[in-house]
Coordinates of C-alpha atoms and ligand atoms in Angstrom, one line a residue:
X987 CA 51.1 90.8 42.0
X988 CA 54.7 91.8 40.8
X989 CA 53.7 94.6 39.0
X990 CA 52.4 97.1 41.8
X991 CA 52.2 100.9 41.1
X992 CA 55.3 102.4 42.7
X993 CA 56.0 105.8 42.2
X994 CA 53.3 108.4 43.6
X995 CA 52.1 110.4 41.4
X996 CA 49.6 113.4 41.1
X997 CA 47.1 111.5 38.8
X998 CA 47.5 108.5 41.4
X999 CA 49.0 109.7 44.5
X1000 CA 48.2 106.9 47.2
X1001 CA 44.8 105.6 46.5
X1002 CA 44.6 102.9 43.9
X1003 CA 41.7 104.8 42.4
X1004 CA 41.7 106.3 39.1
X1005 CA 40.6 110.0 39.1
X1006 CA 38.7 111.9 36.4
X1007 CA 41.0 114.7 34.7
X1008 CA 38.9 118.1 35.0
X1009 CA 39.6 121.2 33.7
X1010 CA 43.2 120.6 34.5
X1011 CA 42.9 118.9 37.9
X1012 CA 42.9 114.9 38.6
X1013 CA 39.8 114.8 40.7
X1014 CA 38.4 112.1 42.6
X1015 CA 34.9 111.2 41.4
X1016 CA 31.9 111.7 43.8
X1017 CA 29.9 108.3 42.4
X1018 CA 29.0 105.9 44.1
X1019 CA 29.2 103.4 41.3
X1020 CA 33.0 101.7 41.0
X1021 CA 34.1 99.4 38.4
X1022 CA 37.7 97.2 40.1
X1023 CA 40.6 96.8 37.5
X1024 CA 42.1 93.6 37.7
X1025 CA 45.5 92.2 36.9
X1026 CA 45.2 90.1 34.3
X1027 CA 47.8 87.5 35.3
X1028 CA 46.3 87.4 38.9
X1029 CA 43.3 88.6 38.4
X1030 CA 44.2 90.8 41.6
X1031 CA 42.7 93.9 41.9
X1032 CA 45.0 96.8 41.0
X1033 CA 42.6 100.2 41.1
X1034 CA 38.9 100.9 40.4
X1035 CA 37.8 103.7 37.9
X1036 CA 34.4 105.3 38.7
X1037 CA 31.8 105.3 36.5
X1038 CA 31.8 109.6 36.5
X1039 CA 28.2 111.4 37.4
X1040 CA 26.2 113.0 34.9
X1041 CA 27.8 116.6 36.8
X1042 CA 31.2 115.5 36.5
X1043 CA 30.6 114.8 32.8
X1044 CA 28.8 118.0 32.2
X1045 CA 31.7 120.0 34.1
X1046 CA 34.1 118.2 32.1
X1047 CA 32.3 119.3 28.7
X1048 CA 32.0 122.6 29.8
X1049 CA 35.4 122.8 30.6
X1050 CA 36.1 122.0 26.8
X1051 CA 33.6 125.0 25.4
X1052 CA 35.7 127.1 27.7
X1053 CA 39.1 126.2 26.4
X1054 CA 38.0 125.7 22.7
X1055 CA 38.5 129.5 21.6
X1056 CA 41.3 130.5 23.3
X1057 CA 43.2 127.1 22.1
X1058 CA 41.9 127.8 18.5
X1059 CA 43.4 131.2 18.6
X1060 CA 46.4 129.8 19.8
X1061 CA 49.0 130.5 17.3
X1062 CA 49.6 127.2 15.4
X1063 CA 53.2 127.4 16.2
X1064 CA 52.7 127.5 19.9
X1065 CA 50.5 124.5 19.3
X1066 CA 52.8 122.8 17.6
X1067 CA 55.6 123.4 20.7
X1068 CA 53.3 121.5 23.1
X1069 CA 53.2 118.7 20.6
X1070 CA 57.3 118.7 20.2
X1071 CA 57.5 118.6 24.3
X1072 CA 55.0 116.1 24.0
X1073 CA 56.5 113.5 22.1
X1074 CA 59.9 114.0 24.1
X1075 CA 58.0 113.2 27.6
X1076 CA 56.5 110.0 26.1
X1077 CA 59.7 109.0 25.1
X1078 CA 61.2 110.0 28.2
X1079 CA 58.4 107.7 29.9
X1080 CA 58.0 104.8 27.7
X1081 CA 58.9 102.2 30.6
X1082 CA 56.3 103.7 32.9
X1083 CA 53.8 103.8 30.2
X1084 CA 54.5 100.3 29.3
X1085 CA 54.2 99.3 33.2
X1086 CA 50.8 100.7 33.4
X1087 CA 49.7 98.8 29.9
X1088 CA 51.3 95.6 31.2
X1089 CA 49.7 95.9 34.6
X1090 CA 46.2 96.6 33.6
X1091 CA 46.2 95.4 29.9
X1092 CA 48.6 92.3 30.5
X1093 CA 50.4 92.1 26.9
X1094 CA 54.0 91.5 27.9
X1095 CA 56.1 94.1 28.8
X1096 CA 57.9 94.6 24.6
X1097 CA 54.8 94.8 23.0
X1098 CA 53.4 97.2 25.8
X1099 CA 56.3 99.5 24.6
X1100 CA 55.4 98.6 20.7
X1101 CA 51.9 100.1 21.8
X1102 CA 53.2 103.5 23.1
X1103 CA 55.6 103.4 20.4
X1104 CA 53.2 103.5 17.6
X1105 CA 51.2 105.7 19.1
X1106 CA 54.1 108.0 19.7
X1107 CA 54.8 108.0 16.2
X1108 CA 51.4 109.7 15.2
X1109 CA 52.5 112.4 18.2
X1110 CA 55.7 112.7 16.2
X1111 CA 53.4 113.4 12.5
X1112 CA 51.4 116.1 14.9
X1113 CA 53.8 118.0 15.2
X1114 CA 53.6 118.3 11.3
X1115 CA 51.3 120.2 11.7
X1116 CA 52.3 123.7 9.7
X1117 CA 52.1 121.8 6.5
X1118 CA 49.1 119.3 7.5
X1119 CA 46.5 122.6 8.0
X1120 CA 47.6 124.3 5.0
X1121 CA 44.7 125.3 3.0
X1122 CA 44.6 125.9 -0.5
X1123 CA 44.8 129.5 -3.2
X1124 CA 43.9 130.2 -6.5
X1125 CA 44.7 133.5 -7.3
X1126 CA 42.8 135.3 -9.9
X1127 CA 40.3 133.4 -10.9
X1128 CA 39.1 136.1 -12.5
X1129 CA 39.9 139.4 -12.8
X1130 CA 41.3 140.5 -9.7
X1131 CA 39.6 138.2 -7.8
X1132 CA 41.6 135.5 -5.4
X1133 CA 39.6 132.4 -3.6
X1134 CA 41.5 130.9 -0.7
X1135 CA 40.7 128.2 2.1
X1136 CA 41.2 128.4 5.8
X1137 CA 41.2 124.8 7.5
X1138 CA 39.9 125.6 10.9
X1139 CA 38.8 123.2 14.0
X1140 CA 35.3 122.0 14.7
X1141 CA 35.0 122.9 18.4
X1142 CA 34.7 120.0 21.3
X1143 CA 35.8 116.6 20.0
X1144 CA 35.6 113.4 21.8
X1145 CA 37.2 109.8 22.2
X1146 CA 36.0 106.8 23.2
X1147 CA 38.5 103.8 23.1
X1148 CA 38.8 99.9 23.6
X1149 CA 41.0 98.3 25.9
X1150 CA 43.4 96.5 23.5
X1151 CA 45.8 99.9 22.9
X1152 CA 46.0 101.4 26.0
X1153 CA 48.2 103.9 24.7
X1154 CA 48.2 104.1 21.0
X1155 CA 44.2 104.5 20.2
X1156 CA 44.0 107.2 22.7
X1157 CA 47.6 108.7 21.0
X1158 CA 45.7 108.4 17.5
X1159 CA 42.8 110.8 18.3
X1160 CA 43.6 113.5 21.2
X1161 CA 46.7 115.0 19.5
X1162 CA 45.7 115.2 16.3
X1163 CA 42.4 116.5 17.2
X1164 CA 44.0 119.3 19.5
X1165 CA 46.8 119.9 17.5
X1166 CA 44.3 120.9 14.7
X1167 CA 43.3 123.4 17.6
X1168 CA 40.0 121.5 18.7
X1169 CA 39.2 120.6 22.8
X1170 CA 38.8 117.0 23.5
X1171 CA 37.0 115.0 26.1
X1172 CA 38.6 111.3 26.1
X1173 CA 36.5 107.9 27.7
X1174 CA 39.9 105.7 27.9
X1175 CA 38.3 101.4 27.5
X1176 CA 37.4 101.2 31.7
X1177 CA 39.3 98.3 31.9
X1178 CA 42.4 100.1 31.3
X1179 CA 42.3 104.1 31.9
X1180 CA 45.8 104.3 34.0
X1181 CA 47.9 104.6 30.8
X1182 CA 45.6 107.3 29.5
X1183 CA 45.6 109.1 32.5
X1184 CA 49.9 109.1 32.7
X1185 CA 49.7 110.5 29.2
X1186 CA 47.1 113.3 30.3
X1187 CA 49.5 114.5 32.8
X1188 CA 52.5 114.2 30.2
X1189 CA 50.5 116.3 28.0
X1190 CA 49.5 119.2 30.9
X1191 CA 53.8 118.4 31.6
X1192 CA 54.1 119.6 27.4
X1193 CA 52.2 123.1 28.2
X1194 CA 48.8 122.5 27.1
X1195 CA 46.6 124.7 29.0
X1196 CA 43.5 123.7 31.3
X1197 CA 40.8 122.2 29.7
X1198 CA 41.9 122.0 26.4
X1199 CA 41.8 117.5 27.0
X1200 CA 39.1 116.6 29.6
X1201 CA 39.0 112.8 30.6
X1202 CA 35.7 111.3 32.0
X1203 CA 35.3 107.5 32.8
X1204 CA 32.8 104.9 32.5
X1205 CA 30.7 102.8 30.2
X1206 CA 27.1 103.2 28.3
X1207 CA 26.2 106.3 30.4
X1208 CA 29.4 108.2 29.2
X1209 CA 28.6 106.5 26.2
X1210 CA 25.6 108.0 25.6
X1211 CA 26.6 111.6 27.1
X1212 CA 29.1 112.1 24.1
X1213 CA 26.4 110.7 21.6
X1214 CA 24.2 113.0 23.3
X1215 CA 25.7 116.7 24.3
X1216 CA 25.4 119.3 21.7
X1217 CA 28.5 120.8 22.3
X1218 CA 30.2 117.8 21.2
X1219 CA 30.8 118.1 17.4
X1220 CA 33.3 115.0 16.3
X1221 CA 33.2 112.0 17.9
X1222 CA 36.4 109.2 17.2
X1223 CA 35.4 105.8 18.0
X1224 CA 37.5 102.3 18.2
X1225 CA 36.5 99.1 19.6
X1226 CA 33.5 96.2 18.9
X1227 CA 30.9 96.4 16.0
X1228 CA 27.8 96.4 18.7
X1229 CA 29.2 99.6 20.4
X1230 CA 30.5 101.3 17.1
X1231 CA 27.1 100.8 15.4
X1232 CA 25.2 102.5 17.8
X1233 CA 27.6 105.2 18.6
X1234 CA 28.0 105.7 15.2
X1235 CA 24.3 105.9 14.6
X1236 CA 23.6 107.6 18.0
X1237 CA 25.9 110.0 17.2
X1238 CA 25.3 111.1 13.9
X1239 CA 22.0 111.5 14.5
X1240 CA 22.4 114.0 17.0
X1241 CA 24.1 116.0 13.7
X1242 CA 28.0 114.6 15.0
X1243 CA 30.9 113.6 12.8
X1244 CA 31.4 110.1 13.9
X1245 CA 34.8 107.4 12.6
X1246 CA 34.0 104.2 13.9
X1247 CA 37.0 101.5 13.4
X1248 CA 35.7 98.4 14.6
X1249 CA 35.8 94.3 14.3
X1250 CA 37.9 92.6 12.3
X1251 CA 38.6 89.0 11.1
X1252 CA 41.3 89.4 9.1
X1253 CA 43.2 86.6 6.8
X1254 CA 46.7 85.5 5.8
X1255 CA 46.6 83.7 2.2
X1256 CA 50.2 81.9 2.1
X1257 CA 50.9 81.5 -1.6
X1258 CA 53.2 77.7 -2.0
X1259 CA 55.7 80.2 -3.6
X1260 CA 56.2 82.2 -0.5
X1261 CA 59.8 81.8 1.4
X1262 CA 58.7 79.0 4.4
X1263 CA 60.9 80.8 7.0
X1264 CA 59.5 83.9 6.5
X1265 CA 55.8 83.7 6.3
X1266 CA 55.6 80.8 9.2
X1267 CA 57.3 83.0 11.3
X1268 CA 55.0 86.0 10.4
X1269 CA 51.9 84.2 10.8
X1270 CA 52.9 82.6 14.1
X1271 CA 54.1 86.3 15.6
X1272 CA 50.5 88.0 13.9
X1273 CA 48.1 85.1 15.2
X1274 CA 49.2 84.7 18.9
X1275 CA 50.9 88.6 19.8
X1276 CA 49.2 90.3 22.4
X1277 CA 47.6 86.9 22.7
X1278 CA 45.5 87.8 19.6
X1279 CA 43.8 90.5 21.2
X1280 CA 44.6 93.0 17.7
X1281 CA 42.1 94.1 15.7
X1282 CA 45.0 93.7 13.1
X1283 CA 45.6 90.2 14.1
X1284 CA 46.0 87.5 11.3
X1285 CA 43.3 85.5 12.8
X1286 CA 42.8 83.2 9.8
X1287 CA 45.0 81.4 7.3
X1288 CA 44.3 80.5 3.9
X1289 CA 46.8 77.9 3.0
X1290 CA 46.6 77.9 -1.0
X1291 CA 47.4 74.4 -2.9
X1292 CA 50.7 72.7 -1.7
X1293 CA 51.2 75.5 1.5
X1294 CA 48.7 72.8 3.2
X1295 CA 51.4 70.6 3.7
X1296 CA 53.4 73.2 5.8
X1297 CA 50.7 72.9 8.6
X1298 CA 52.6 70.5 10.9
X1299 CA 55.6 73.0 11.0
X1300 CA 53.0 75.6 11.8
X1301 CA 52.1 74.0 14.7
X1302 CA 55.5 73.1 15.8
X1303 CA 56.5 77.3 15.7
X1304 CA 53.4 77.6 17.5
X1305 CA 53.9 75.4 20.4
X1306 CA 57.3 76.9 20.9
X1307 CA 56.1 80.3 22.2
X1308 CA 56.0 80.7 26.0
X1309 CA 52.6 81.6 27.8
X1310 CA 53.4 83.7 30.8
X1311 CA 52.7 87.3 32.5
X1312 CA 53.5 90.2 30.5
X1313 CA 56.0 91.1 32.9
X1314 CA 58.1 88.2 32.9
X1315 CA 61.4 87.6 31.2
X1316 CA 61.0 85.5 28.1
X1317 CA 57.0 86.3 27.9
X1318 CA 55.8 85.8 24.2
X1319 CA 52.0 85.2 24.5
X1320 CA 50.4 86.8 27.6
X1321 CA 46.5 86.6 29.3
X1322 CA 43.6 87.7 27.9
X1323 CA 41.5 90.6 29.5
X1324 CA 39.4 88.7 31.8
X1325 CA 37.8 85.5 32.1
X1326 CA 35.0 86.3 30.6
X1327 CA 37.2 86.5 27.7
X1328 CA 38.3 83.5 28.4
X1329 CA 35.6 81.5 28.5
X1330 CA 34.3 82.6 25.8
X1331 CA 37.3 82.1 23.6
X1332 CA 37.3 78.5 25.0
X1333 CA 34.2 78.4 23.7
X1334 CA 34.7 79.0 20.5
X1335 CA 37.6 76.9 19.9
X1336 CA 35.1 74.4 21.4
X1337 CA 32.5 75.5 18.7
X1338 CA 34.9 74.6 16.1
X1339 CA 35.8 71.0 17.3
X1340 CA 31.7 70.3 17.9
X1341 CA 31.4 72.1 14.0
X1342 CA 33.3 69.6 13.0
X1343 CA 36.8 71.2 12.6
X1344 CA 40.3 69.7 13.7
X1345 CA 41.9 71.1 16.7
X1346 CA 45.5 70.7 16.1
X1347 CA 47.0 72.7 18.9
X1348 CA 44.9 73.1 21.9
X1349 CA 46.3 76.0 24.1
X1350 CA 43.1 75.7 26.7
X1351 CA 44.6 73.9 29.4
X1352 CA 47.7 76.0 29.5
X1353 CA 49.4 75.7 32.8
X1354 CA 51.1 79.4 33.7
X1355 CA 53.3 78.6 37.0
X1356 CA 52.8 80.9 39.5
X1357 CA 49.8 83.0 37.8
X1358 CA 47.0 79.8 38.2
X1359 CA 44.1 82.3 38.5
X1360 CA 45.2 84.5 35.2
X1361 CA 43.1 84.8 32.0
X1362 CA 45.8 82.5 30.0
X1363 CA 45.3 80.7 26.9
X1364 CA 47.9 79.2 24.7
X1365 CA 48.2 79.4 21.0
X1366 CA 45.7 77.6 19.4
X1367 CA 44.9 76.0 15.8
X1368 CA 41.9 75.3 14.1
X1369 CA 42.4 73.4 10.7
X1370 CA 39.8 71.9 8.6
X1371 CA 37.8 75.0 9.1
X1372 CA 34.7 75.8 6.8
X1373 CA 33.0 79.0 6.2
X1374 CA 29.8 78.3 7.7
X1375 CA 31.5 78.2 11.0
X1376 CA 31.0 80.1 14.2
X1377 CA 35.1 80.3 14.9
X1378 CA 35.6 81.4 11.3
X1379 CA 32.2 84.1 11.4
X1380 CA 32.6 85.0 14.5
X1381 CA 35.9 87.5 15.7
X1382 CA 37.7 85.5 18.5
X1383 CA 39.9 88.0 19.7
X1384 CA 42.3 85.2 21.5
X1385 CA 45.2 83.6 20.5
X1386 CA 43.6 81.1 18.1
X1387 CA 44.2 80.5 14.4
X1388 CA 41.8 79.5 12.0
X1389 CA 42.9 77.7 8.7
X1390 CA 41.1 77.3 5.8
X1391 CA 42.3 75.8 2.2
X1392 CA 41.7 77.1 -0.7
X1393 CA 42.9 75.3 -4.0
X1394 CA 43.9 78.5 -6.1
X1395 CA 44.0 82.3 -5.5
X1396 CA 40.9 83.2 -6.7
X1397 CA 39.3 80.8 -4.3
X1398 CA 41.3 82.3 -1.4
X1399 CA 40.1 86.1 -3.0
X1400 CA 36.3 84.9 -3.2
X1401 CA 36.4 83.8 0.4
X1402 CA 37.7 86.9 2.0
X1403 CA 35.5 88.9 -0.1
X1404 CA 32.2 87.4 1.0
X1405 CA 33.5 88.3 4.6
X1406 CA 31.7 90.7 6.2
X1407 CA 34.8 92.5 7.8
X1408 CA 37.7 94.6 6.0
X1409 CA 40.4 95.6 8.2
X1410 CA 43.3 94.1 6.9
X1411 CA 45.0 91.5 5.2
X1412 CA 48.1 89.8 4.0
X1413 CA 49.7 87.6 0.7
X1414 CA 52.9 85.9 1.4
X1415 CA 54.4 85.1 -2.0
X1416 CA 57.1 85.7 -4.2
X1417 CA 55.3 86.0 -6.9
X1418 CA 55.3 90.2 -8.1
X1419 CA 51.5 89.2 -10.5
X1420 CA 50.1 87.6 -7.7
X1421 CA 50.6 90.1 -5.2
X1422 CA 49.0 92.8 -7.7
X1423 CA 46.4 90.4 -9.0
X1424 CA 45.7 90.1 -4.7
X1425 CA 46.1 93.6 -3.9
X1426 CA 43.8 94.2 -6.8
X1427 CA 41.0 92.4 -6.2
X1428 CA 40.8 91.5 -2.9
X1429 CA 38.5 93.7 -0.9
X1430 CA 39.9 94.8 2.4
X1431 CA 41.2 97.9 3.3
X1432 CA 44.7 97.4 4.5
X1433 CA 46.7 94.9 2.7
X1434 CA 50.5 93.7 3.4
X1435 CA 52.5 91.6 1.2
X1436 CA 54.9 90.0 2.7
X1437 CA 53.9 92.3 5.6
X1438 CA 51.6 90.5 8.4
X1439 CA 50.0 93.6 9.9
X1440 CA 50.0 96.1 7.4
X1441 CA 48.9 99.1 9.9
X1442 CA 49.4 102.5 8.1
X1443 CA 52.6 105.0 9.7
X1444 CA 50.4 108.1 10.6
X1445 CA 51.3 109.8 7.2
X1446 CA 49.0 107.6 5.9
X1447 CA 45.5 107.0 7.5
X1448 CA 44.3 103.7 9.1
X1449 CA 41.7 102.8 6.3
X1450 CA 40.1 99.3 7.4
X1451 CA 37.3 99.5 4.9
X1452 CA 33.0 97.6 5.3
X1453 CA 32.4 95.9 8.2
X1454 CA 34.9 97.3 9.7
X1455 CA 34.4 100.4 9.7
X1456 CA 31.7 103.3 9.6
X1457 CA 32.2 106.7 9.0
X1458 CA 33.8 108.6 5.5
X1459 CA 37.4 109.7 6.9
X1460 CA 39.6 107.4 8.5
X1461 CA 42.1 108.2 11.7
X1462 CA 45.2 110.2 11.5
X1463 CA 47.3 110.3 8.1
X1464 CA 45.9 113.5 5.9
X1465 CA 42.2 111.9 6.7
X1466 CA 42.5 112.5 10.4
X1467 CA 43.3 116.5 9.5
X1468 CA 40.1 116.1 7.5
X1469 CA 38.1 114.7 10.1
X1470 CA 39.0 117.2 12.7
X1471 CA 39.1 120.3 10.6
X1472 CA 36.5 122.2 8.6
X1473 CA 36.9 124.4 5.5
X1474 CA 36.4 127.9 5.0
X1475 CA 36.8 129.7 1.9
X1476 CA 37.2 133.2 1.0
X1477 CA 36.6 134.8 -2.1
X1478 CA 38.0 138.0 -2.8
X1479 CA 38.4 140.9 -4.7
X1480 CA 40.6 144.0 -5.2
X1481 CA 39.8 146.5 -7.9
X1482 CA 42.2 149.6 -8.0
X1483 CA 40.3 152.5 -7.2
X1484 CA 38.7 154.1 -10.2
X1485 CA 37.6 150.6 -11.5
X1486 CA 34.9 150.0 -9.3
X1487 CA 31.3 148.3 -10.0
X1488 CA 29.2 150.9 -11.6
X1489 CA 25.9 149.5 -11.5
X1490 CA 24.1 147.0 -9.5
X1491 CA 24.2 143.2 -10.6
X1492 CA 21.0 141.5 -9.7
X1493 CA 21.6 138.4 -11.3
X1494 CA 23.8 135.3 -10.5
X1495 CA 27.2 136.4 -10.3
X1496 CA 29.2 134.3 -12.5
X1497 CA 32.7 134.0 -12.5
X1498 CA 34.0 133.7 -15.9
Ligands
NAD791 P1 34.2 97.5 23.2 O1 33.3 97.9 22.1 O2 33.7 96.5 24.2 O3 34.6 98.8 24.0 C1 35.1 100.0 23.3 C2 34.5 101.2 24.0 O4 33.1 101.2 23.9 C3 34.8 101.2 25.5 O5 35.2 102.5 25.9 C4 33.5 100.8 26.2 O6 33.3 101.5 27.4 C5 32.5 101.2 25.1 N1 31.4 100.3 25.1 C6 31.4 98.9 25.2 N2 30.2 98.3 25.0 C7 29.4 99.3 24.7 C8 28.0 99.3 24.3 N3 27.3 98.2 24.2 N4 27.5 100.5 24.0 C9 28.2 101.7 24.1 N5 29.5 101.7 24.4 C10 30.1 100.5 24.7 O7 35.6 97.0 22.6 P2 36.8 96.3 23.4 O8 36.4 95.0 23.8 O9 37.4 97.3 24.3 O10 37.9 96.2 22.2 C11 38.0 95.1 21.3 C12 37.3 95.4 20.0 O11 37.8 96.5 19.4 C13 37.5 94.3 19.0 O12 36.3 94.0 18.2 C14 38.6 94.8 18.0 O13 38.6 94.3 16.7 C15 38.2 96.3 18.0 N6 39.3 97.1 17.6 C16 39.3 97.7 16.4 C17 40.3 98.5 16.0 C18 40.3 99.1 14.6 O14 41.0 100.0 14.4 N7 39.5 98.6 13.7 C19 41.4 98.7 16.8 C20 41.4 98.1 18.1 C21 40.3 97.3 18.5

């Protein structure tokens, strides 16, 4: 493959093997259990990740406990420092970062960087933090009495993330958890842990001490080890509905804060008011980027009343982008994860022709010169499409578009609402009561007008609402302090000398 990893470094060095990161060393893993990460362009092995040992696990853990009382004492300011370093190294290292996403990932090479980028941005908001962990005082709430807050960490907190953003689902929950002053132990998706592991040593680079981010690997055993160890309090989850569920149930059961983002099927409703230009061009770049695989993908169109007719030009925008490796100049629409992916995308494209839909652009028999044995599919659309469907119930997670017509906006509002998912969603119109009737009424959690994926900066939270997501406080934004913070609150009181209480009080002190 073109993209080879070059430089040797000491989370790498020469062994295409990905190491665990343990109490401040990258370790190589004793199992004998290996998963191989392929290119997905080639499909060429690039390194293996191990699935870690229930020892390794524990030793990670433990090294969290260790670290999480020193860390939380840590003064917040000298927090805060490691978080300004940080930020500077990921900018400083934005091209390696990208290689590794590219390499492992396969979304071309730009949007690689637009996935470090936006997770750089909530590194940026951490270092907020002086204001974000201000508590709250009321002074004399009665007579000489003052009642204050203290938001303080939980203790160990833990991440498990999907393999869509290498670098910016892991960026949205190991700095704000440990800039909050908690330990974390991150499970990076296995199919793509190098980018995670670059950023742990950027972050040991920034200052922060041993221990204070452990980083195990594998799948349902690691799983079920952070569901499972009790000194895990907090557990941030991102990826499919079948794994969120449980973890989310496994975990809270155990007595553990869980936010689980997960599935999405999220819809465009193009308005015949809209500006043409615009919103074909926005649908077209939110179907098919990162070859679909975005949870805030615009998946589904609802073409309202006379937009119908702009389907042809749809498909003409469409056919225009160029299908090729991430890494190569020009690339808009790169491979999918692996071919199991890609089989069962094909299949449900095929599921919409045999459910009696119209396949108007057919991106299965792609051809990608030089990369025959990569995970490619082209941009595909489904028109014709009905709600009883399996490619419009089911989340596709490919570069496919599914479009629906609906013959007003209340039509359009009454479909998305009886969806089961509620990540996002968009309106293109130029119509200002539309856009508030839609923003109104529709039931999603994210909603952009005129905006195609209307994810949240990080000084507001990421609040995909229902089915697609479980949990009551979202990621990063003011809800992430909450999720990774506790409260406590002091009540005092300061009598001058000669006016203390003179009697015991034996009933229910009231504060009056
Ligand atoms: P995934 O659920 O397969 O994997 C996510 C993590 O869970 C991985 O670390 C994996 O090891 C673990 N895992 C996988 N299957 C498991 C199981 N059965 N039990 C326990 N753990 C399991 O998800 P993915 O394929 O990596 O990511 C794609 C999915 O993530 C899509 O559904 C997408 O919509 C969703 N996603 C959601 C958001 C969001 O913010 N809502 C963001 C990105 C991706």
């Amino acid at each position: 493959c073109s993209l080879k990893r070059t430089s040797q470094q000491p989370w790498q060095e020469y062994s295409p093997t990905t190491k665990l990161f343990i109490d401040g060393k990258f370790v190589d893993s004793q199992t004998t259990e290996w998963i191989d990460i392929h290119n997905p362009a080639t499909n060429e092995v690039v390194s293996r990740v191990p699935k870690a040992t229930q020892e390794e696990m524990q030793a990670a853990a433990d090294s969290c406990s260790r670290a999480f009382h020193p860390w939380a004492e840590t003064s917040i300011l000298s927090r805060q420092q490691v978080f300004l370093r940080y930020q500077q190294l990921i900018k400083d290292n934005i091209k390696e970062l990208a290689r590794l996403i590219t390499l492992e990932q396969g979304k071309t090479l730009a949007d690689a960087e637009g996935d470090v980028f936006r997770g750089l941005q909530v590194v940026e908001h951490a270092c907020s933090i002086t204001s974000l962990m201000l508590g709250e005082t009321l002074p004399s709430i009665t007579k000489d009495m003052d009642t204050y807050t203290f938001r303080l960490p939980i203790g160990v907190c833990a991440g498990i993330a999907p393999f869509n953003f290498p670098a910016m689902i892991p960026l949205w929950m190991f700095p704000i958890g440990m800039v909050c002053g908690n330990t974390y132990l991150m499970k990076p998706s296995e199919r793509v842990p190098g980018c995670t592991m670059l950023l742990a040593k950027l972050l040991q680079d920034a200052g922060a001490p041993d221990g204070t981010l452990n980083i195990i690997h594998g799948q349902h055993a690691a799983v079920n080890f952070i569901c499972d160890n009790p000194a895990i309090k907090a557990i941030s989850f991102v990826g499919s509905n079948q794994a969120g569920e449980y973890i989310y149930n496994r975990g809270s059961s155990n007595g553990k804060r869980v936010q689980s983002n997960m599935g999405a099927k999220n819809h465009g409703v193009v308005m015949p008011d809209a500006n043409k230009e615009n919103t074909l061009n926005q649908l077209v770049g939110a179907a098919f980027g990162a070859a679909g695989q975005r949870c805030m993908a615009l998946s589904t169109a609802i073409l309202v009343g006379e937009a119908r007719d702009w389907l042809p030009e749809l498909v003409e925008r469409s056919k225009a982008l160029r299908v090729n490796a991430g890494d190569q100049p020009g690339a808009d629409v790169g491979p999918l994860i692996s071919p199991e992916a890609k089989v069962r995308v094909n299949s449900l494209i095929q599921s919409g022709v045999d459910e009696g839909a119209t396949l108007l652009l057919d991106g299965r028999a792609v051809n990608v010169k030089g990369y025959e044995n990569g995970n490619f599919v082209g941009p595909t659309i489904i028109s014709n499409v009905k709600p009883e469907m399996t490619c419009y119930k089911e989340e596709i997670f490919g570069p496919v578009l599914v479009v629906l017509e609906a013959a007003d906006l209340d039509e359009a509002i009454a479909l998305i609402n009886n969806n089961q998912y509620g990540n996002g969603t968009a309106i293109f119109t130029n119509n200002g009561a539309t856009a508030r009737k839609y923003t109104h009424e529709v039931d999603v959690g994210q909603i952009g007008v005129n905006v195609p994926i209307p994810v949240p900066l990080p000084m507001f939270s990421f609040t995909g609402s229902r089915g697609s997501f479980r949990g009551d406080t979202n990621f990063y934004g003011k809800q992430g302090i909450q999720f990774y913070t506790q409260i406590k609150t002091v009540t005092s009181q300061w009598k001058a000398e000669d006016a203390g209480v003179s009697s015991p009080a034996v009933t229910m002190p009231t504060i009056r």
